[in-house]
PDB file of C-alpha atoms in Angstrom:
ATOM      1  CA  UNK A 261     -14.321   4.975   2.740  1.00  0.00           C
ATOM      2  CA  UNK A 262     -12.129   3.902   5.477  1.00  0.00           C
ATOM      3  CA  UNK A 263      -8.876   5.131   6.737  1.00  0.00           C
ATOM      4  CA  UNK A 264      -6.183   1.949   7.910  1.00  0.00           C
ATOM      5  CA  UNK A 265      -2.839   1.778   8.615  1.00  0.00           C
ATOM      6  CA  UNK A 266      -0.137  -0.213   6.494  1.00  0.00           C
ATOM      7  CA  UNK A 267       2.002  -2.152   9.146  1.00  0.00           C
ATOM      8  CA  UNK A 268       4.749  -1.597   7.276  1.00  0.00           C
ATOM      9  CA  UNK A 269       4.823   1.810   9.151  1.00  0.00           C
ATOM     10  CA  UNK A 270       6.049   0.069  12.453  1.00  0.00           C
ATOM     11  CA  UNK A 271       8.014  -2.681  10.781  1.00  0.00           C
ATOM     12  CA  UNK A 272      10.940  -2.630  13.176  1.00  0.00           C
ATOM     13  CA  UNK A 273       8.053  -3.518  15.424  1.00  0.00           C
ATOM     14  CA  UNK A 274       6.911  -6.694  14.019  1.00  0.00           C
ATOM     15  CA  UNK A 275       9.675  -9.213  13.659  1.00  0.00           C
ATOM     16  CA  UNK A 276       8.741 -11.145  16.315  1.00  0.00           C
ATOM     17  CA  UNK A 277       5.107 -12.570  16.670  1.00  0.00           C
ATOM     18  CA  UNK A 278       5.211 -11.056  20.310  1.00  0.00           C
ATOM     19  CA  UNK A 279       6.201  -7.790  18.983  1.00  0.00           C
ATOM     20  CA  UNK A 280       3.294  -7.957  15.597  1.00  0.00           C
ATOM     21  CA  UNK A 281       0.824  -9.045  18.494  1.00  0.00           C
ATOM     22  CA  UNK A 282       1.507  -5.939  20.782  1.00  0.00           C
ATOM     23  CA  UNK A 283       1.738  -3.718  17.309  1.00  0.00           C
ATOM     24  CA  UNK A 284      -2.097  -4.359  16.275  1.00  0.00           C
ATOM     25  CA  UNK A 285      -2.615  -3.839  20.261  1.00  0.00           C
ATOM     26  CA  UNK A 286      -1.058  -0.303  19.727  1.00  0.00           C
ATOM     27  CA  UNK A 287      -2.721   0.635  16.254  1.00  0.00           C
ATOM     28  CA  UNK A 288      -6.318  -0.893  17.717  1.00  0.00           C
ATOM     29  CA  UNK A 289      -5.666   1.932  20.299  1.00  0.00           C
ATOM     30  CA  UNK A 290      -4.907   4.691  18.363  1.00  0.00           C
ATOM     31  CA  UNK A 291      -8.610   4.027  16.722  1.00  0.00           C
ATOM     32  CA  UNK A 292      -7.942   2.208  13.557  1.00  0.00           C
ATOM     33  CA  UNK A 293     -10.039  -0.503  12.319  1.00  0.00           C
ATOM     34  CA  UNK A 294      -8.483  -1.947   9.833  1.00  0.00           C
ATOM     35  CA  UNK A 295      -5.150  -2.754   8.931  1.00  0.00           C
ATOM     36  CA  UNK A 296      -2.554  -4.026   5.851  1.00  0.00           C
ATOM     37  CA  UNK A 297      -0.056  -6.808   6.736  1.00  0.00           C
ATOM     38  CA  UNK A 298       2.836  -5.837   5.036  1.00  0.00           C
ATOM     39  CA  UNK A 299       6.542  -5.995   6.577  1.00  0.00           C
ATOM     40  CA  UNK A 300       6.138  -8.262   8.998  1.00  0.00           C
ATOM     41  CA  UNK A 301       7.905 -11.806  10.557  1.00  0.00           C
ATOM     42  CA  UNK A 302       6.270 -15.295   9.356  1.00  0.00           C
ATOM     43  CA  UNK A 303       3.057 -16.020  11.051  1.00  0.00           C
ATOM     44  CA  UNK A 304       0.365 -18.807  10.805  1.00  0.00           C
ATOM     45  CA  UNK A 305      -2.683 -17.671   8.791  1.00  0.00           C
ATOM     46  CA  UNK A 306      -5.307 -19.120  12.415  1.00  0.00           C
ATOM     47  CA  UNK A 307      -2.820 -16.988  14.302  1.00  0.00           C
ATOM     48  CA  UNK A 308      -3.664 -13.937  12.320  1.00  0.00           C
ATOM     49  CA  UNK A 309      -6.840 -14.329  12.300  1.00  0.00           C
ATOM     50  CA  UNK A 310      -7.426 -14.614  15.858  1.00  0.00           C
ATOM     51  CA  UNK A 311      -5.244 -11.559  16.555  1.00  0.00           C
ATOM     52  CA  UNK A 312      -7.208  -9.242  14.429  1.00  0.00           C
ATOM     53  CA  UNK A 313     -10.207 -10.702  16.332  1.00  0.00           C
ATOM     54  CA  UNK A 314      -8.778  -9.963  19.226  1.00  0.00           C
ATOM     55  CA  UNK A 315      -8.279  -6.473  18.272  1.00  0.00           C
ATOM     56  CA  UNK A 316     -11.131  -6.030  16.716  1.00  0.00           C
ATOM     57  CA  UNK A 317      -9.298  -5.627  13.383  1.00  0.00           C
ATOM     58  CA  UNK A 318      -9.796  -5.979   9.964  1.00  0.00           C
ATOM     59  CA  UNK A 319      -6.957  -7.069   7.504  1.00  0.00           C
ATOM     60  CA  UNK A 320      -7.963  -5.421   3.964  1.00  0.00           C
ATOM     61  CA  UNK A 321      -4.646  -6.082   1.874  1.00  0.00           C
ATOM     62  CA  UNK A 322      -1.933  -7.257   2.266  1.00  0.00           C
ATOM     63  CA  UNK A 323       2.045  -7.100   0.461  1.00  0.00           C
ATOM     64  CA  UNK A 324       3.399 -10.910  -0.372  1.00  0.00           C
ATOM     65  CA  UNK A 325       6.808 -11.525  -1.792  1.00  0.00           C
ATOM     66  CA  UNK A 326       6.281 -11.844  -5.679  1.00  0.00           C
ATOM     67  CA  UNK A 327       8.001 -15.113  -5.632  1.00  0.00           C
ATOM     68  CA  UNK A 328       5.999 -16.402  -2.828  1.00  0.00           C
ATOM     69  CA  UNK A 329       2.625 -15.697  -5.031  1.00  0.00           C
ATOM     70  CA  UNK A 330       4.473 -17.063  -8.362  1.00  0.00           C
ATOM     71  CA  UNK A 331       5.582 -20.016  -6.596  1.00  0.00           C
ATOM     72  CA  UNK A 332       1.624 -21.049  -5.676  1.00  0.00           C
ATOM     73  CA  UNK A 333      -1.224 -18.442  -6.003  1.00  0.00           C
ATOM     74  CA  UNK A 334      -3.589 -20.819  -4.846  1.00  0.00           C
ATOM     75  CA  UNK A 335      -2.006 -21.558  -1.748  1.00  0.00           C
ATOM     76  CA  UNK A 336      -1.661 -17.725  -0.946  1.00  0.00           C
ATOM     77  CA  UNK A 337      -5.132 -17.132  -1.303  1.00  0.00           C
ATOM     78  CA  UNK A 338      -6.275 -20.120   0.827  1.00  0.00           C
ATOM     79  CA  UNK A 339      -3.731 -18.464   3.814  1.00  0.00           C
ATOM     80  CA  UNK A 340      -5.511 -15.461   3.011  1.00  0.00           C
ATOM     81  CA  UNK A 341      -9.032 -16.863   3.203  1.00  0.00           C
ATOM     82  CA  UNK A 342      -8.095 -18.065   7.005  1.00  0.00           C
ATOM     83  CA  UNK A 343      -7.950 -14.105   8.191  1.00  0.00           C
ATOM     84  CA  UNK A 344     -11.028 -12.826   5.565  1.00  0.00           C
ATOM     85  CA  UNK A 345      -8.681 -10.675   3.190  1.00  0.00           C
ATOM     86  CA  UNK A 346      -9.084 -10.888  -0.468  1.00  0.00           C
ATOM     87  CA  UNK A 347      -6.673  -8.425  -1.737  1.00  0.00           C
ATOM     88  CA  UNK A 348      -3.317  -9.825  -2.256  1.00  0.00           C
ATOM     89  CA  UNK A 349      -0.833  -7.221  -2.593  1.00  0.00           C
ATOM     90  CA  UNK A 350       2.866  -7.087  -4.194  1.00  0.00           C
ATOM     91  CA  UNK A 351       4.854  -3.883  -3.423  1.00  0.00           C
ATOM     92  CA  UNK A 352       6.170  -3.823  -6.632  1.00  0.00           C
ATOM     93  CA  UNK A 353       7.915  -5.280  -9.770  1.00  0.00           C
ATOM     94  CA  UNK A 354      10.828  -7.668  -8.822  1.00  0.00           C
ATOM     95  CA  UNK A 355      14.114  -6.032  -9.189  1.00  0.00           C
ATOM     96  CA  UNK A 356      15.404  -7.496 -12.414  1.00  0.00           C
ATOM     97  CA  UNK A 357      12.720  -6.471 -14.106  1.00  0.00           C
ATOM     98  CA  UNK A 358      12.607  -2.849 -13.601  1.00  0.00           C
ATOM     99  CA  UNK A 359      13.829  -0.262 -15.991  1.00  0.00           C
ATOM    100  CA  UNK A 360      13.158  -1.273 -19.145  1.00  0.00           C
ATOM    101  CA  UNK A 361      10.583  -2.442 -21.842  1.00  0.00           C
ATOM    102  CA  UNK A 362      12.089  -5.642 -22.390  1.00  0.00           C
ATOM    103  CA  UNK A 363      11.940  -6.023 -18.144  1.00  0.00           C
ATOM    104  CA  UNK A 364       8.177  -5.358 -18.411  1.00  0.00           C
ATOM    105  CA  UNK A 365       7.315  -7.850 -21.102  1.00  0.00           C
ATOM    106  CA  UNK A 366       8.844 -10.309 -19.188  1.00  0.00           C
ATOM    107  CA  UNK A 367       6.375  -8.778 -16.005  1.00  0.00           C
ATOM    108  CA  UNK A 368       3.396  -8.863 -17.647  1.00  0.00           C
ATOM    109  CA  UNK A 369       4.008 -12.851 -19.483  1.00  0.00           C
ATOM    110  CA  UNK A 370       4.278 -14.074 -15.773  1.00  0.00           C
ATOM    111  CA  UNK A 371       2.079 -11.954 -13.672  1.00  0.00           C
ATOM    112  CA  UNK A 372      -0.623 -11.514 -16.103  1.00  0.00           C
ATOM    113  CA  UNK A 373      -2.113 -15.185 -16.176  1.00  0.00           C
ATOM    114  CA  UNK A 374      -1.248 -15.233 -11.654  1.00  0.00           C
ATOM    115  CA  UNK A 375      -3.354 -11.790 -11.997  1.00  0.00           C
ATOM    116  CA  UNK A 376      -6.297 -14.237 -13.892  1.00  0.00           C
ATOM    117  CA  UNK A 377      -5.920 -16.913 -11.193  1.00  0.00           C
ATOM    118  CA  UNK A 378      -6.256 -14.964  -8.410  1.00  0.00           C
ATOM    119  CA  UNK A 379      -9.203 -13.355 -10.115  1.00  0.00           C
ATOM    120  CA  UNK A 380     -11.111 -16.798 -10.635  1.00  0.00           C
ATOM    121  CA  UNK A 381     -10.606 -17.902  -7.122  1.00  0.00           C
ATOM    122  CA  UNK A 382     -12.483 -14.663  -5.733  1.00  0.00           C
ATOM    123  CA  UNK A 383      -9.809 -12.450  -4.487  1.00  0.00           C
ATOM    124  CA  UNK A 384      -7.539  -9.721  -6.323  1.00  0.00           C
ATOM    125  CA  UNK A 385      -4.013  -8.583  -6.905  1.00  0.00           C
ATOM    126  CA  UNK A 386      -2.834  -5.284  -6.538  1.00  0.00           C
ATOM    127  CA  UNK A 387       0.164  -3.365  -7.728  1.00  0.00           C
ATOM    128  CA  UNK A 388       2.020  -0.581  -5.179  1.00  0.00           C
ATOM    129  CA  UNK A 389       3.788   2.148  -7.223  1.00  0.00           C
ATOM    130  CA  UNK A 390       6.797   4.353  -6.290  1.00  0.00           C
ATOM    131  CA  UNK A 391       8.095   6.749  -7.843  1.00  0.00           C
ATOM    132  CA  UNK A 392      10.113   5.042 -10.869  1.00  0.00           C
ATOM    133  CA  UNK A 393       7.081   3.482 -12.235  1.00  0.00           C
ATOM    134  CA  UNK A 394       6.336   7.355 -13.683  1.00  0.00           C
ATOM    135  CA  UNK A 395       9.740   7.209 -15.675  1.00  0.00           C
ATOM    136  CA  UNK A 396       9.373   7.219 -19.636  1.00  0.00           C
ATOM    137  CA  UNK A 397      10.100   3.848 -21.389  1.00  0.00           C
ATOM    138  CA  UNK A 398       9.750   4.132 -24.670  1.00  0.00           C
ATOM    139  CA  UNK A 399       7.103   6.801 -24.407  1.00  0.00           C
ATOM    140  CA  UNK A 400       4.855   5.230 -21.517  1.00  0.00           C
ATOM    141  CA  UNK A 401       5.190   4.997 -17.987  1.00  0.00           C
ATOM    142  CA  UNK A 402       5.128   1.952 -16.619  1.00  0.00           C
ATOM    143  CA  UNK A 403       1.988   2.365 -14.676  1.00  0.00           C
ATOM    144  CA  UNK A 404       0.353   2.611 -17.795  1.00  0.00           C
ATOM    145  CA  UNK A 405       1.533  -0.378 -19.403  1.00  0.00           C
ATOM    146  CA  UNK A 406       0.000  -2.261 -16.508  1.00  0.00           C
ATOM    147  CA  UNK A 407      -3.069  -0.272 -16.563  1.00  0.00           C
ATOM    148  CA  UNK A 408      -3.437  -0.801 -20.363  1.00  0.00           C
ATOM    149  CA  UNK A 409      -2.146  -4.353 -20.681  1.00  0.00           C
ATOM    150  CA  UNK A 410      -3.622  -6.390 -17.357  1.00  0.00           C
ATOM    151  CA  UNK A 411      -7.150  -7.125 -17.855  1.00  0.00           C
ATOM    152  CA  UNK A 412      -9.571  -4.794 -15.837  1.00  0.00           C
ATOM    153  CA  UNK A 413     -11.083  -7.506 -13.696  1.00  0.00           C
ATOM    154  CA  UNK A 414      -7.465  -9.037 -12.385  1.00  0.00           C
ATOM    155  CA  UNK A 415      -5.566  -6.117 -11.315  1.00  0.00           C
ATOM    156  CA  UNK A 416      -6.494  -3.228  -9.062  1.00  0.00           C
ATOM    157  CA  UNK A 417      -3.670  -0.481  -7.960  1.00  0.00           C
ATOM    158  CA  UNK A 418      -2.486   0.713  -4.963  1.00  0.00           C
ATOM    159  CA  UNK A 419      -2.007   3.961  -5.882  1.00  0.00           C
ATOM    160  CA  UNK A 420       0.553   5.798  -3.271  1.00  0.00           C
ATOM    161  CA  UNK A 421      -0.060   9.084  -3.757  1.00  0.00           C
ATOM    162  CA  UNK A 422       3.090  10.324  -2.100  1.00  0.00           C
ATOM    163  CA  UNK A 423       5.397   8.838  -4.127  1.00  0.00           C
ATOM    164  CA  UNK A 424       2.744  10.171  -7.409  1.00  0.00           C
ATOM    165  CA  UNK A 425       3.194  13.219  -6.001  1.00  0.00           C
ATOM    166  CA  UNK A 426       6.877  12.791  -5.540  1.00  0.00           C
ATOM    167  CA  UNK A 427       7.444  11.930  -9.011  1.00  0.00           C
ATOM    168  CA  UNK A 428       5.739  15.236 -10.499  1.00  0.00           C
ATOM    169  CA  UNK A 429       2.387  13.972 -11.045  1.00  0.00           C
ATOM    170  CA  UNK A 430      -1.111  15.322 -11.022  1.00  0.00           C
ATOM    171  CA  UNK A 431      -2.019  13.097  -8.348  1.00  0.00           C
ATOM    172  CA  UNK A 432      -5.958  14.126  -8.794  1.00  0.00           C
ATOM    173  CA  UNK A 433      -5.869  13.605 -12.686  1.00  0.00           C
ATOM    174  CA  UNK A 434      -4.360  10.179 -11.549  1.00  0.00           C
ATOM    175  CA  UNK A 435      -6.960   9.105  -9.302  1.00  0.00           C
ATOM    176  CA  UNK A 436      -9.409  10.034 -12.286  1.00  0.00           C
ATOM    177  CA  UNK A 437      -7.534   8.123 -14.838  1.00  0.00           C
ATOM    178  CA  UNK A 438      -7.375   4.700 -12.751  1.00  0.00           C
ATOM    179  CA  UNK A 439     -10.908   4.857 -11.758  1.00  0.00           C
ATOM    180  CA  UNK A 440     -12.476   1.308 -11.087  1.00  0.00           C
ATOM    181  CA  UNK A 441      -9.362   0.096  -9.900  1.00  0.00           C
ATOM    182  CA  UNK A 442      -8.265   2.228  -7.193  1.00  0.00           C
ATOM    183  CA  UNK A 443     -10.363  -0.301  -4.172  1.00  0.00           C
ATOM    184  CA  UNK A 444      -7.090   0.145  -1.537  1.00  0.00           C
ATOM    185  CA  UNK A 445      -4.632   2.922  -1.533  1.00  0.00           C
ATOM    186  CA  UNK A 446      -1.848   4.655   0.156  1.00  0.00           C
ATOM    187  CA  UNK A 447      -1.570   7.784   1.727  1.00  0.00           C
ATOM    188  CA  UNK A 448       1.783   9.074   2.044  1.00  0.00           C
ATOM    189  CA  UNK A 449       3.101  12.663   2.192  1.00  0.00           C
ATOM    190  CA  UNK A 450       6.293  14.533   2.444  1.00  0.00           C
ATOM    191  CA  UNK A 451       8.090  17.316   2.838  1.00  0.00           C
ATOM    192  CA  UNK A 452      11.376  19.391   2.018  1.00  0.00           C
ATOM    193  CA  UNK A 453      14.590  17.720   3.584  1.00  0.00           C
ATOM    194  CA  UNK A 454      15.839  20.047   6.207  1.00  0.00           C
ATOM    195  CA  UNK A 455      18.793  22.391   4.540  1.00  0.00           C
ATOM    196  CA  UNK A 456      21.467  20.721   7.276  1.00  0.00           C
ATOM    197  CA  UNK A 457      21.718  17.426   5.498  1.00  0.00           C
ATOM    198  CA  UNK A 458      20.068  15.261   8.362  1.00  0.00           C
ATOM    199  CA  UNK A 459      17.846  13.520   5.821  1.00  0.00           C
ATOM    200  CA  UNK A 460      18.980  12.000   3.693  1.00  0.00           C
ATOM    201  CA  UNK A 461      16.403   9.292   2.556  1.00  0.00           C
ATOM    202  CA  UNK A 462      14.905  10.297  -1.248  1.00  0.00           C
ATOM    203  CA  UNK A 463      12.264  11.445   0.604  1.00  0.00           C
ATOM    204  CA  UNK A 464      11.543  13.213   3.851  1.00  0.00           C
ATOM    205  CA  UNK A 465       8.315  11.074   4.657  1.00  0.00           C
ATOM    206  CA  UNK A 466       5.904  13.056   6.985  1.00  0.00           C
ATOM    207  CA  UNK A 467       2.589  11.987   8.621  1.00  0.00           C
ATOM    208  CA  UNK A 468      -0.481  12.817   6.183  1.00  0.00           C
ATOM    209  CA  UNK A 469      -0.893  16.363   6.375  1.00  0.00           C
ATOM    210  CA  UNK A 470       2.393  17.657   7.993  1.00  0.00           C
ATOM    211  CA  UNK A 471       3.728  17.587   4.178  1.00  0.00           C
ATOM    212  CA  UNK A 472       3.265  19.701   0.927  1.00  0.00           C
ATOM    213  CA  UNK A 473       0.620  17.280  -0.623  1.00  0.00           C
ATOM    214  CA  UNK A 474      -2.873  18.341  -1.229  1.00  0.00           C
ATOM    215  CA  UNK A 475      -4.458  15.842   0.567  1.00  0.00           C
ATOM    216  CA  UNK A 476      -8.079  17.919   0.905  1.00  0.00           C
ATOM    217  CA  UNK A 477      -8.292  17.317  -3.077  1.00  0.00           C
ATOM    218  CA  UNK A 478      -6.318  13.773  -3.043  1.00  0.00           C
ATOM    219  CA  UNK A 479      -9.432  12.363  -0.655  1.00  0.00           C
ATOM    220  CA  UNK A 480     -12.276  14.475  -2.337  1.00  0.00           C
ATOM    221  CA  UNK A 481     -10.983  12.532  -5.392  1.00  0.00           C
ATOM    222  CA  UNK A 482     -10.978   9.397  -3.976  1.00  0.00           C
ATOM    223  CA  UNK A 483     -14.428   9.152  -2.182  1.00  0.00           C
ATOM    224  CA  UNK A 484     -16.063  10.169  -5.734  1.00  0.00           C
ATOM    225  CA  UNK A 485     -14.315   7.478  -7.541  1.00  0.00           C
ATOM    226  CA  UNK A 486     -15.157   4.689  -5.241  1.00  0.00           C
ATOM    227  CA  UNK A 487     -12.292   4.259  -2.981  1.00  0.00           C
ATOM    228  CA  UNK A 488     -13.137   1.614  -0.344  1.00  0.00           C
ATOM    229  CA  UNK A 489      -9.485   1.731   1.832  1.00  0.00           C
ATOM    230  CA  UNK A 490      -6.945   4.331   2.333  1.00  0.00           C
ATOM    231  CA  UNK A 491      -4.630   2.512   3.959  1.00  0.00           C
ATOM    232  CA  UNK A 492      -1.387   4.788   5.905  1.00  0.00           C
ATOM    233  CA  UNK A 493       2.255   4.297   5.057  1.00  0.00           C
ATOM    234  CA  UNK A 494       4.946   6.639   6.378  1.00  0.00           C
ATOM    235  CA  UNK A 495       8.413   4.503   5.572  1.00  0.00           C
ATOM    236  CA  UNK A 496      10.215   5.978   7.218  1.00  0.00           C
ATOM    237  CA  UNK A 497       9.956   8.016  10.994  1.00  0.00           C
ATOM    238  CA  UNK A 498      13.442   8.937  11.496  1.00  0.00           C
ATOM    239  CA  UNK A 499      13.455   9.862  14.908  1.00  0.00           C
ATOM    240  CA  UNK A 500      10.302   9.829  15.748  1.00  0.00           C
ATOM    241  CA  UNK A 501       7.772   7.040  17.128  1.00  0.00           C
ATOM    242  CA  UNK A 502       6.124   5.598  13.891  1.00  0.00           C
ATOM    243  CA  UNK A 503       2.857   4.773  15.983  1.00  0.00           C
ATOM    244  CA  UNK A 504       2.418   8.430  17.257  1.00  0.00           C
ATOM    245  CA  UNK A 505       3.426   9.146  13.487  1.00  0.00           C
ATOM    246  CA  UNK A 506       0.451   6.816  12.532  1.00  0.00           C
ATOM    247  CA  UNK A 507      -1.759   8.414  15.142  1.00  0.00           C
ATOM    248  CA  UNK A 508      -1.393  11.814  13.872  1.00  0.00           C
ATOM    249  CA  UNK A 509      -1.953  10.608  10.590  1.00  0.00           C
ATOM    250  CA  UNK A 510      -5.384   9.846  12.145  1.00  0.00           C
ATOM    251  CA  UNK A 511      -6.182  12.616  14.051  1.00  0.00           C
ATOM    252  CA  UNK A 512      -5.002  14.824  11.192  1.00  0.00           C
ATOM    253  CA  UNK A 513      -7.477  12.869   8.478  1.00  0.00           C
ATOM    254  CA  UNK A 514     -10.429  11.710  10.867  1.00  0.00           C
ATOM    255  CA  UNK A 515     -10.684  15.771  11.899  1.00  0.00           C
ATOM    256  CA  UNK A 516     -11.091  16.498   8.442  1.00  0.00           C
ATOM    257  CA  UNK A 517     -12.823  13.979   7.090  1.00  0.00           C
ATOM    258  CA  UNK A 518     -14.834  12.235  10.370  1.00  0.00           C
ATOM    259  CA  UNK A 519     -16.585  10.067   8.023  1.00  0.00           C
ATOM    260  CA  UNK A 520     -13.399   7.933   6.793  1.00  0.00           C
ATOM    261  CA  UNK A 521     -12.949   6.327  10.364  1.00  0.00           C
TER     262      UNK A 521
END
C-alpha cells in the first residue's frame, strides 16, 4: 500500500502548465511517489507523461469531467494510456442527477454500459463519494445502489473516508463492506470549526491526523482488504500552505505506518 497525494490539494496551483509543472516538483520533494491528477488546467497526455518522468512520479487515478468520459470513453483511456494510468476517476454524480431515485436511474442507464467499456479496454472507473451519497432514498444510500447495481468488474470506489466519517458512518465497517473494490482511496480528516465563526466551509478539513478521525483503524482496515493507493485530499487549507498541509499529511502517516511510502 502506497500513500499519494490528490493534486486537487494544491489546485490554485495548477492552472497554468508552468504552475502544474513546478506543483509535481514540490510534491516529488516532499517524498511522494505517486500522484492523482485531479483539478488541474488542460494538458497534453506526452506532456504528462514526461513530467511525471521527470519527477519520478507515478499517476495512479485520475478525476475527468463526467461529460468528457460520456462524450468518448475510448478516447479518455487512450490519453490515459500515454502517462500509464488505468484508473479513470469521476468525482461524483453530475449535478442534475443527485437527490433522488429517479436521478439515479437515470445514473446508472448511462454510466453503467461507459463503466463496461472502460472495463473491456483494460482500465477502470471509479466513483468519489461525499457526504450526500450516505442520505436515505427510498431506504438505500446511494453508495449502495452503485455498489449493488454496477457490475463488480466495472466499477471500483474511491472511498473518502473523511467525508464517510463526516456523514456518521462506521468508516471501518465501510471499508469491510466494499471490499474488492476499494484499489484507490482518499484520506481526508477533519476537525471541529473553531467556536469564532472563521470557518465556515461544511467542513473544517485538516491534514490526516490533526482531525478527530481514527485513522490508526481506517489504514489497519485498508491494508487487510487489499488497498493498493491511498491517495491525500485536504480541499480546502484556509490559510495555510496546502503543500506543507500535504507534507504533514506525510510525515504524520509515513511515521506511523513507514511501510505505505
Amino acid at each position: 500500500m502506497k500513500i499519494g497525494a490528490q493534486l486537487y490539494t494544491v489546485h490554485d496551483y495548477t492552472k497554468t502548465l508552468e504552475d502544474l509543472s513546478l506543483s509535481l516538483k514540490k510534491v516529488a520533494d516532499i517524498g511522494y511517489k505517486t500522484v492523482q491528477v485531479s483539478g488541474t488546467c488542460p494538458f497534453d497526455p506526452v506532456w504528462m507523461r514526461d513530467e511525471l518522468q521527470k519527477n519520478g512520479l507515478q499517476c495512479v487515478i485520475t478525476h475527468v469531467a463526467p461529460a468528457k468520459i460520456a462524450e468518448d470513453p475510448v478516447q479518455v483511456v487512450r490519453d490515459h494510456a500515454v502517462f500509464g494510468c488505468t484508473h479513470i476517476g469521476i468525482g461524483g454524480m453530475p449535478t442534475d442527477m443527485r437527490g433522488s431515485v429517479e436521478g439515479y436511474e437515470r445514473f446508472s442507464k448511462i454510466w453503467i454500459p461507459i463503466a463496461e467499456q472502460i472495463r473491456d479496454m483494460g482500465a477502470k472507473l471509479h466513483y468519489h463519494n461525499h457526504d450526500w451519497e450516505f442520505v436515505d432514498l427510498e431506504g438505500k444510500h446511494l453508495i449502495d445502489r452503485i455498489f449493488e447495481d454496477f457490475p463488480e468488474d466495472s466499477i471500483d470506489f474511491t472511498l473518502d473516508l473523511g467525508w464517510a466519517g463526516f456523514a456518521g458512518q462506521d468508516v471501518v465497517a465501510l471499508i469491510n463492506k466494499l471490499k474488492g473494490r476499494l484499489s484507490h482511496i482518499h484520506l481526508k480528516d477533519y476537525a471541529d470549526k473553531p467556536a469564532d465563526g472563521s470557518i465556515t466551509t461544511k467542513a473544517y478539513l485538516r491534514p490526516i491526523y490533526e482531525g478527530k478521525l481514527d485513522y490508526d483503524a481506517y489504514i489497519k482496515a485498508l491494508a487487510a482488504v487489499g488497498t493498493e493507493h491511498m491517495l491525500v485530499e485536504q480541499d480546502n487549507s484556509y490559510d495555510e500552505d496546502p503543500f506543507d498541509c500535504l507534507r504533514r499529511s506525510y510525515e504524520n502517516v509515513t511515521k506511523r505506518f513507514p511501510e505505505v511510502k
